[in-house]
Short mmCIF file of C-alpha atoms and ligand atoms in Angstrom, two decimals:
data_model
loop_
_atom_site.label_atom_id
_atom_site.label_comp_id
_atom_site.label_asym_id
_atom_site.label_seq_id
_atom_site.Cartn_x
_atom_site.Cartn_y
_atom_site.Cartn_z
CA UNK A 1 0.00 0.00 0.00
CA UNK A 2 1.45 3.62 -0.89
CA UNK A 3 -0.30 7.16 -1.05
CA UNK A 4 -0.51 9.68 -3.52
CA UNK A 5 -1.28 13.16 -4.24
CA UNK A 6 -4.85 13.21 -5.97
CA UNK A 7 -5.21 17.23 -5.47
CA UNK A 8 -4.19 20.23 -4.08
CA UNK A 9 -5.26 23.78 -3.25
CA UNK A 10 -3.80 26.94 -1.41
CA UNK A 11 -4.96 30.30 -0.08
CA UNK A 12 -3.27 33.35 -0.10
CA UNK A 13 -4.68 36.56 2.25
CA UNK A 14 -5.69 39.50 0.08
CA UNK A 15 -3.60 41.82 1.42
CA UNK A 16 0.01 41.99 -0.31
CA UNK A 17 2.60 43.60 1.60
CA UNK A 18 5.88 45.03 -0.47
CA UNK A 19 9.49 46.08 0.35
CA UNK A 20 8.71 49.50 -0.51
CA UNK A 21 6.07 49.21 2.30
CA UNK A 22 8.48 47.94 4.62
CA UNK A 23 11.28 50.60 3.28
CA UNK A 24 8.31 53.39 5.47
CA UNK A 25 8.57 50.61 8.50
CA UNK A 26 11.89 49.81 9.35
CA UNK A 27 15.70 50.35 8.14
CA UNK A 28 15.69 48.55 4.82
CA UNK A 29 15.38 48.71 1.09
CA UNK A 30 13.92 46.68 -1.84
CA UNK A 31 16.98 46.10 -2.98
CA UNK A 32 18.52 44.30 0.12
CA UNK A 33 15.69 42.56 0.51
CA UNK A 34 15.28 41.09 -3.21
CA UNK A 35 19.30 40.64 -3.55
CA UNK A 36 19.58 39.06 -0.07
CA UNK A 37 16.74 37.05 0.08
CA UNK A 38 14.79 37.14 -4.10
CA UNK A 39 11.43 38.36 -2.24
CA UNK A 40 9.70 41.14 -3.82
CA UNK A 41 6.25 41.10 -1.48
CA UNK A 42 4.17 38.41 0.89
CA UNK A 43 0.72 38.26 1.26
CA UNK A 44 -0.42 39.56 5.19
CA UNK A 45 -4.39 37.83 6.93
CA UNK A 46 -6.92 40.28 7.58
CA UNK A 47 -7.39 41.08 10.76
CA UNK A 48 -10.22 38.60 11.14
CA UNK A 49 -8.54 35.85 9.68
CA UNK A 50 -6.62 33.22 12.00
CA UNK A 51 -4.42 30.26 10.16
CA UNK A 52 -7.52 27.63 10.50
CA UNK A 53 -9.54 29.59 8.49
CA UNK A 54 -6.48 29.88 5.70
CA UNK A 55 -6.27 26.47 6.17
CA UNK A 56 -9.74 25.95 5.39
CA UNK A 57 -9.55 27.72 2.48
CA UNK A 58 -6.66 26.06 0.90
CA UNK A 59 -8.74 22.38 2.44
CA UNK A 60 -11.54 23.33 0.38
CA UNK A 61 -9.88 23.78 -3.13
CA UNK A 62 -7.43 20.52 -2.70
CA UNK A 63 -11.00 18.27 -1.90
CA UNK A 64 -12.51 19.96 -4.47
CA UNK A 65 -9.17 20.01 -7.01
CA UNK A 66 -9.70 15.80 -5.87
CA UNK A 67 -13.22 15.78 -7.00
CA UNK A 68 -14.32 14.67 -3.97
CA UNK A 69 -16.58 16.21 -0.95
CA UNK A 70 -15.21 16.76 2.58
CA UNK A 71 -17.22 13.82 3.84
CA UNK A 72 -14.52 11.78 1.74
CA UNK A 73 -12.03 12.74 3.94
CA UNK A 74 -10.97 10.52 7.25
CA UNK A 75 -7.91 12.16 8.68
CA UNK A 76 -6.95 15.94 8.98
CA UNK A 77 -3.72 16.71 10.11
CA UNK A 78 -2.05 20.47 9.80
CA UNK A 79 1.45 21.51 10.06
CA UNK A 80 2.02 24.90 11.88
CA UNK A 81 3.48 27.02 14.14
CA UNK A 82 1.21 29.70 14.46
CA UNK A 83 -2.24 28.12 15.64
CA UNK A 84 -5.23 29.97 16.70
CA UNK A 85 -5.34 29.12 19.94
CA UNK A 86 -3.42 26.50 22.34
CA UNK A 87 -6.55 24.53 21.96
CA UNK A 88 -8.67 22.85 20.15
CA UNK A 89 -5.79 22.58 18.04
CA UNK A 90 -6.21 23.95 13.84
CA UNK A 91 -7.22 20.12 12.99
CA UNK A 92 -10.23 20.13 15.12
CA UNK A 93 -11.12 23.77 13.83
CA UNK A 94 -11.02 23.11 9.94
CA UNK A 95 -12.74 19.91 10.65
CA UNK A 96 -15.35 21.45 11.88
CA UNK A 97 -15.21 24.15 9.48
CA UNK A 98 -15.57 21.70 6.67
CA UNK A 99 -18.51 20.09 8.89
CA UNK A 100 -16.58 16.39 9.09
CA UNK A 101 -17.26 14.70 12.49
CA UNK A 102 -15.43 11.78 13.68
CA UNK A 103 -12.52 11.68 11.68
CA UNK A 104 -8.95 12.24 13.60
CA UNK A 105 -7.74 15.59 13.15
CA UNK A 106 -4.97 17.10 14.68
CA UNK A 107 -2.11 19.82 14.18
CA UNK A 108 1.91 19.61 14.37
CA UNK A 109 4.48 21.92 14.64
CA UNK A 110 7.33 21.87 13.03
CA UNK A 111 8.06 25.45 11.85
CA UNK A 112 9.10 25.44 7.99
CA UNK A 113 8.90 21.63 7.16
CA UNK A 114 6.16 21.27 9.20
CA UNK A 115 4.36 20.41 5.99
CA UNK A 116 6.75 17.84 4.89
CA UNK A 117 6.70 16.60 8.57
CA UNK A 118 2.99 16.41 8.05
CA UNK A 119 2.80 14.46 5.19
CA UNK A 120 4.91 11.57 6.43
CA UNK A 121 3.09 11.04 9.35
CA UNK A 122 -0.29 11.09 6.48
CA UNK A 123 1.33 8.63 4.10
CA UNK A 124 2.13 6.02 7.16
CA UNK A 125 -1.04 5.82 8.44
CA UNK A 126 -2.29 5.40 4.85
CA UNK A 127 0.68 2.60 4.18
CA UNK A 128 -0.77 0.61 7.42
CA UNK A 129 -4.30 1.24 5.88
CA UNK A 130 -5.69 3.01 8.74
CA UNK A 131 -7.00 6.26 6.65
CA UNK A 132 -7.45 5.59 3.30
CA UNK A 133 -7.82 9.92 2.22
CA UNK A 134 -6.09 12.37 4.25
CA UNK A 135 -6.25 15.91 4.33
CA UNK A 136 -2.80 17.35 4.94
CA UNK A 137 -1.95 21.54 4.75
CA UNK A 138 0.48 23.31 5.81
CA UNK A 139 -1.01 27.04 7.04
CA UNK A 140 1.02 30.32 8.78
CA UNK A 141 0.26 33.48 9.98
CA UNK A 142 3.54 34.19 10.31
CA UNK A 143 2.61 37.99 10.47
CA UNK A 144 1.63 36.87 14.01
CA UNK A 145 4.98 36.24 15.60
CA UNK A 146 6.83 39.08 13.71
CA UNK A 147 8.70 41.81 15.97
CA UNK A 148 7.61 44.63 13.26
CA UNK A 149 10.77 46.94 14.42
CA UNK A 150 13.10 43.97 13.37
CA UNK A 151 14.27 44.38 9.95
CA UNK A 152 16.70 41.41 10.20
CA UNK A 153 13.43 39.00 10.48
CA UNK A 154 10.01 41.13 9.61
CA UNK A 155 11.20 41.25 5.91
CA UNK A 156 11.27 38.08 5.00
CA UNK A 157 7.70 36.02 6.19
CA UNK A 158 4.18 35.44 4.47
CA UNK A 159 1.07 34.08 5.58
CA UNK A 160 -0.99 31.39 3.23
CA UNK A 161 -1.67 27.83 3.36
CA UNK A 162 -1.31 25.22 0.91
CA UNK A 163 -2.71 21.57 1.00
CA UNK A 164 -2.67 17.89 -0.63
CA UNK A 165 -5.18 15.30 -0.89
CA UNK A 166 -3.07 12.17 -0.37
CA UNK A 167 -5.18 8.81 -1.23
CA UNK A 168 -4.37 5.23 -0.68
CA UNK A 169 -2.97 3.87 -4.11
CA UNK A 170 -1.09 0.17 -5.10
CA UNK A 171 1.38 2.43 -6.76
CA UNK A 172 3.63 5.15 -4.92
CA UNK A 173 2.82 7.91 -4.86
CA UNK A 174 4.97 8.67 -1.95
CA UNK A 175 8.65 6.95 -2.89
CA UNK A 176 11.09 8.00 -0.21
CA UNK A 177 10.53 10.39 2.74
CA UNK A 178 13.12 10.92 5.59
CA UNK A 179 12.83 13.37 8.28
CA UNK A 180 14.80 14.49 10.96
CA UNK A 181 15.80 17.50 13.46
CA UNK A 182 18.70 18.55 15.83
CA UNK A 183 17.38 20.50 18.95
CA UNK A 184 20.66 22.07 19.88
CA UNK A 185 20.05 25.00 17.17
CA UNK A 186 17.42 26.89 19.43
CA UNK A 187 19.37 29.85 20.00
CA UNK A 188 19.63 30.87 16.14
CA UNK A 189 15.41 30.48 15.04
CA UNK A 190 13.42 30.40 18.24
CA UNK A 191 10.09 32.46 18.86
CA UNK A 192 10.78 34.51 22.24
CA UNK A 193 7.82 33.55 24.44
CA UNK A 194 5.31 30.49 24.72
CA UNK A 195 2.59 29.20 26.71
CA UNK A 196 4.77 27.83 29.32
CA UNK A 197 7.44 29.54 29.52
CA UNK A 198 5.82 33.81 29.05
CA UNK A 199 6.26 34.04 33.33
CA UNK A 200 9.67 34.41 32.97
CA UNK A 201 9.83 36.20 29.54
CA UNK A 202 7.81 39.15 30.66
CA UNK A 203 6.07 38.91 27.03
CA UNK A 204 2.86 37.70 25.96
CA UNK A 205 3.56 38.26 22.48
CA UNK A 206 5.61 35.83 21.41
CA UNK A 207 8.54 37.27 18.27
CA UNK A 208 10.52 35.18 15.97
CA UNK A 209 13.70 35.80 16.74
CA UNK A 210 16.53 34.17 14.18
CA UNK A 211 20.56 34.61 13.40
CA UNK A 212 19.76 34.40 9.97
CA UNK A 213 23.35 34.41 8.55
CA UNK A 214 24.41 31.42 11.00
CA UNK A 215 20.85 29.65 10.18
CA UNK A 216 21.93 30.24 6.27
CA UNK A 217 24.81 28.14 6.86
CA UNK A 218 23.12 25.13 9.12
CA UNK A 219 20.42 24.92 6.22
CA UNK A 220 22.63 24.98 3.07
CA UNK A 221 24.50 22.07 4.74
CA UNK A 222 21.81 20.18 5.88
CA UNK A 223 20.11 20.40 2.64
CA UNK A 224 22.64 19.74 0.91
CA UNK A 225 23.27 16.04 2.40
CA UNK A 226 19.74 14.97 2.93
CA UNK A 227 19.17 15.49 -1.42
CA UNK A 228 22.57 13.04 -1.46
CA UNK A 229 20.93 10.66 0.88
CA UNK A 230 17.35 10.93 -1.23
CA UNK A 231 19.71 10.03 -4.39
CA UNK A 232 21.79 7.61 -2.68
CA UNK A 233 18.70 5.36 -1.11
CA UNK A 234 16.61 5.68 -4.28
CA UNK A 235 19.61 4.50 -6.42
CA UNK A 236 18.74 7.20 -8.97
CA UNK A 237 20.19 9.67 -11.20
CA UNK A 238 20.34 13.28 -10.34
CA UNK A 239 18.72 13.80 -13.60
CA UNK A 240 15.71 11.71 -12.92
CA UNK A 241 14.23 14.18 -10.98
CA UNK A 242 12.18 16.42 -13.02
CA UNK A 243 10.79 18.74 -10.12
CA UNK A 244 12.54 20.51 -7.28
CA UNK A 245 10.09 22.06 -4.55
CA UNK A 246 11.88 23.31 -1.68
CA UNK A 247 10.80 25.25 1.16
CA UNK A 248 10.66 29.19 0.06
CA UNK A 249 13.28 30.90 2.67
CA UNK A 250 16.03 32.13 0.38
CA UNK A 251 16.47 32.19 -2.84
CA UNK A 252 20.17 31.47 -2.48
CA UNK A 253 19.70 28.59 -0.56
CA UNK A 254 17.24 27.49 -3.27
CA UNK A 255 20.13 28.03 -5.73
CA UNK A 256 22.72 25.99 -3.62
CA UNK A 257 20.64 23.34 -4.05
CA UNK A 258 19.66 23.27 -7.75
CA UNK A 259 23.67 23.11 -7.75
CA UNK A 260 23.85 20.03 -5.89
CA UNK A 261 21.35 18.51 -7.90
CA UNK A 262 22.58 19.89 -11.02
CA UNK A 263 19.26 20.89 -11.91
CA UNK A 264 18.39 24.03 -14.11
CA UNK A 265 16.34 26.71 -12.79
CA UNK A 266 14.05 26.07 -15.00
CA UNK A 267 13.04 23.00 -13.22
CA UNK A 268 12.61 24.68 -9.64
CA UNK A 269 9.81 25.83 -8.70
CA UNK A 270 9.74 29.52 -6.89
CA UNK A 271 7.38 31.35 -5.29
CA UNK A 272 9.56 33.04 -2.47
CA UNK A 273 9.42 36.47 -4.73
CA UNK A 274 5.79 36.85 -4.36
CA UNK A 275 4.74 34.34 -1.21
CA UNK A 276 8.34 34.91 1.31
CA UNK A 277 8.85 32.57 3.69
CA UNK A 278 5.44 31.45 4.42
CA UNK A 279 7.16 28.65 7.09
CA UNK A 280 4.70 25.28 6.79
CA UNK A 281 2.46 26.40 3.84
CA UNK A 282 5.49 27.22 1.49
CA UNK A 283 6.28 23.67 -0.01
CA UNK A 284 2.16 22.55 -0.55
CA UNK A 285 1.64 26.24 -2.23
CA UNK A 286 4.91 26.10 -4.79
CA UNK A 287 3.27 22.59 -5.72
CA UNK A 288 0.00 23.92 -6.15
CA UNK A 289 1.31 26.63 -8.22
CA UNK A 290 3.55 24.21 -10.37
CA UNK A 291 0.46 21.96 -10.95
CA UNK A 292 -1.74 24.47 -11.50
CA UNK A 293 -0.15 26.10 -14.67
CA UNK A 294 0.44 23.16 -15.94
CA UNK A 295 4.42 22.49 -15.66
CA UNK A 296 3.70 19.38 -12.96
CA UNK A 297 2.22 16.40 -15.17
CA UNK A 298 1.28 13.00 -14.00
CA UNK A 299 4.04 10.82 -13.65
CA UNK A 300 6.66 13.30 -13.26
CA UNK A 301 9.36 12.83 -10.18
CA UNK A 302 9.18 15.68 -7.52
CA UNK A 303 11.44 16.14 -4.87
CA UNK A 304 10.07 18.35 -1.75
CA UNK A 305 12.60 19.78 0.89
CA UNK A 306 12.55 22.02 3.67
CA UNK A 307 14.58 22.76 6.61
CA UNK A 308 13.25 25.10 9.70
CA UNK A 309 13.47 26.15 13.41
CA UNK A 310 14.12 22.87 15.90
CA UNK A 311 16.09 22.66 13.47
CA UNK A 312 13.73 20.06 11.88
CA UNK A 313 14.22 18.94 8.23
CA UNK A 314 12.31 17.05 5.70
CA UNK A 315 12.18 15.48 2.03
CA UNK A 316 9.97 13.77 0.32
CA UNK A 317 10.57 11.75 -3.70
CA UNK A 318 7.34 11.75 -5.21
CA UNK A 319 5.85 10.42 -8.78
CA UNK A 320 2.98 12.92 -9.30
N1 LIG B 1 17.66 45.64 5.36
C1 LIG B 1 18.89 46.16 5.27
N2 LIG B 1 19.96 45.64 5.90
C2 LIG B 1 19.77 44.55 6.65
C3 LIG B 1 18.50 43.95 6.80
C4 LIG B 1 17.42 44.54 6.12
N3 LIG B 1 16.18 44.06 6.18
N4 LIG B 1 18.61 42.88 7.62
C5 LIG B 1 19.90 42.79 7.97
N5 LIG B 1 20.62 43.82 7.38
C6 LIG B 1 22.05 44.10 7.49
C7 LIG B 1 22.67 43.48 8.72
O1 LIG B 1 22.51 44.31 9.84
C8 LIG B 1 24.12 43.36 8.28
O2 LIG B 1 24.72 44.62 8.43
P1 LIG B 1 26.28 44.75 8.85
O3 LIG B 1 27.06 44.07 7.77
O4 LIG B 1 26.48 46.22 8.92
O5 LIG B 1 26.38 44.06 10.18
C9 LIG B 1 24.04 43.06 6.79
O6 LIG B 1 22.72 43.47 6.40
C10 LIG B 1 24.25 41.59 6.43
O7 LIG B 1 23.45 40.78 7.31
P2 LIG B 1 23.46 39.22 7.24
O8 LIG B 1 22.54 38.68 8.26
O9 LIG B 1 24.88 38.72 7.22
O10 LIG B 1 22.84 38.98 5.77
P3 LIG B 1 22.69 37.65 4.95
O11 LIG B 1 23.32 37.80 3.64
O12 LIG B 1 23.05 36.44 5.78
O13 LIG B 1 21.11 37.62 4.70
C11 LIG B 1 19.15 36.49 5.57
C12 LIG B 1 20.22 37.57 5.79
C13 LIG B 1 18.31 36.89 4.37
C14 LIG B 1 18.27 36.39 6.81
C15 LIG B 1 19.80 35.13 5.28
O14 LIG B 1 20.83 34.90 6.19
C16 LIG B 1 18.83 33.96 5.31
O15 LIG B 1 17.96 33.84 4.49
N6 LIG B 1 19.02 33.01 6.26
C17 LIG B 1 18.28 31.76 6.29
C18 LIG B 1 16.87 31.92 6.78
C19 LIG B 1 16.21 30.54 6.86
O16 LIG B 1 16.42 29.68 6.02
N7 LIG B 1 15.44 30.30 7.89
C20 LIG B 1 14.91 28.97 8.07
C21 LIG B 1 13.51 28.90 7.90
S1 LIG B 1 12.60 30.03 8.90
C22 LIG B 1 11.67 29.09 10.06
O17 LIG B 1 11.93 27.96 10.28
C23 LIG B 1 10.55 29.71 10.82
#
């Protein structure tokens, strides 16, 4: 038994935020920001909208994208590290939202490859054959945990969501995942302040806090030897791969790895110039894009990566 990807759907806020807004906010320019980083503007929730109901949104259009109805569905599980509330975790909200009862539903965080983290834990209950079609998004308000007077982190993050419809199928599907994290990293990506621990913070508002330049280096590295061990495993060609779609943080660190997998550009998909770094929705929103338009077709290999605060770190070999 394997899973695969039989839709997908994602939901951007209205509101679009650019660097020449942020140039009247804080010390910065468009030009650091697109050299440094390739992001030109990120899309920022309305007031009234929390990440279950982006979520939702991006829900909806993969069931529908899947032809199917939400009563279809028998497991919800989101990635992310911005949730509405400590509980009922986002699970249980767009569950109800999408008026399923019954069904498990539940959220984890994982900060950027919470998505990839997310869809793992889908495709093994579906290899076991406990859940035979999961819901799986990835959703941020990332807006939500920004220090706004920080230009070294407000720049760069995007709220959206982005989701997959992963089905039980006799053919993968789902080829090769492998996940993993290394906790001793908290002091470079960290938010400041959490439910447990705001006593002796003296904040309630918890701030991303991140030493992007030594994070830059962690990731690249990282990266770069989990898409060797995804090539190694599989016993494939670098060249075999005909999609790249890695978490949106940096466009340079998107480039180091089209390098290591001698890929062309042309075959990576980016969204980081107009989404940032929307943490757990960036991977399942690039794919939605990429399938979208039409470049994605059935039967071609995608790899997924992403790398994030924990650190955590994910990647997934796919055949669409
Ligand atoms: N505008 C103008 N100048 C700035 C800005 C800004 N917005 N931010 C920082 N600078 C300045 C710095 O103060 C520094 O100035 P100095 O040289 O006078 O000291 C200079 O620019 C260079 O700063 P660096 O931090 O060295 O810049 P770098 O080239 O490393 O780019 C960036 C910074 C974009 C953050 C990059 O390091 C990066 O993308 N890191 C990885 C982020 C990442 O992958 N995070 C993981 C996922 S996030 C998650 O999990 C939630």
């Amino acid at each position: 038994m394997y899973s695969r990807i039989i839709g997908t759907g994602k939901y951007l806020p209205e509101k679009i935020l650019t660097n020449f807004d942020l140039e009247k906010m804080v010390d910065t320019t468009d030009e650091w920001i697109r050299t440094r980083t390739g992001i030109e503007h990120r899309h920022i929730a309305a007031d009234n909208e929390a990440t279950s109901d982006l979520a939702y949104k991006a829900g909806l259009a993969a069931i529908e994208d899947a032809g199917l109805t939400a009563a279809d569905i028998d497991f919800v599980l989101v990635g992310t590290t911005t949730p509405d509330l400590i509980f009922p975790n986002v699970g249980c909200l767009v569950q109800e939202k999408l008026g399923i009862r019954g069904t498990p539903a539940f959220s984890l965080e994982a900060a950027c490859s919470g998505f990839l983290y997310a869809l793992v834990v889908a495709d093994q209950f579906i290899r076991t054959g406990q859940v035979r079609r999961a819901l799986v998004i990835g959703a941020e308000t990332m807006s939500r945990i920004m220090d706004w007077t920080d230009r070294e982190t407000c720049v760069l993050f995007g709220d959206g969501a982005g989701a997959v419809i992963l089905e039980a199928a006799e053919e993968p599907g789902i080829i090769y995942s492998t996940l993993g994290a290394d906790g001793r990293y908290r002091e470079l990506l960290y938010a400041s302040s959490g439910v447990s621990t705001r006593h002796r913070e003296n904040s309630d508002i918890p701030a991303l806090r991140m030493k992007g330049n030594e994070v830059f280096k962690v990731a690249v590295r990282t990266l770069e030897s989990l898409v060797d061990d995804v090539i190694a495993k599989n016993n494939i060609e670098k060249g075999q791969i005909d999609w790249l779609i890695p978490h949106q943080a940096n466009i340079r660190i998107i480039n180091a790895m089209a390098k290591r997998l001698e890929m062309p550009m042309e075959r990576v998909v980016l969204t980081v110039k107009t989404h940032g770094n929307t943490s757990a929705a960036s991977v399942p929103m690039a794919l939605d894009t990429a399938i979208r338009d039409g470049r994605i077709k059935r039967g071609d290999m995608l790899l997924l990566e992403a790398f994030g605060g924990g650190f955590t770190w994910g990647a997934c070999l796919i055949r669409y």
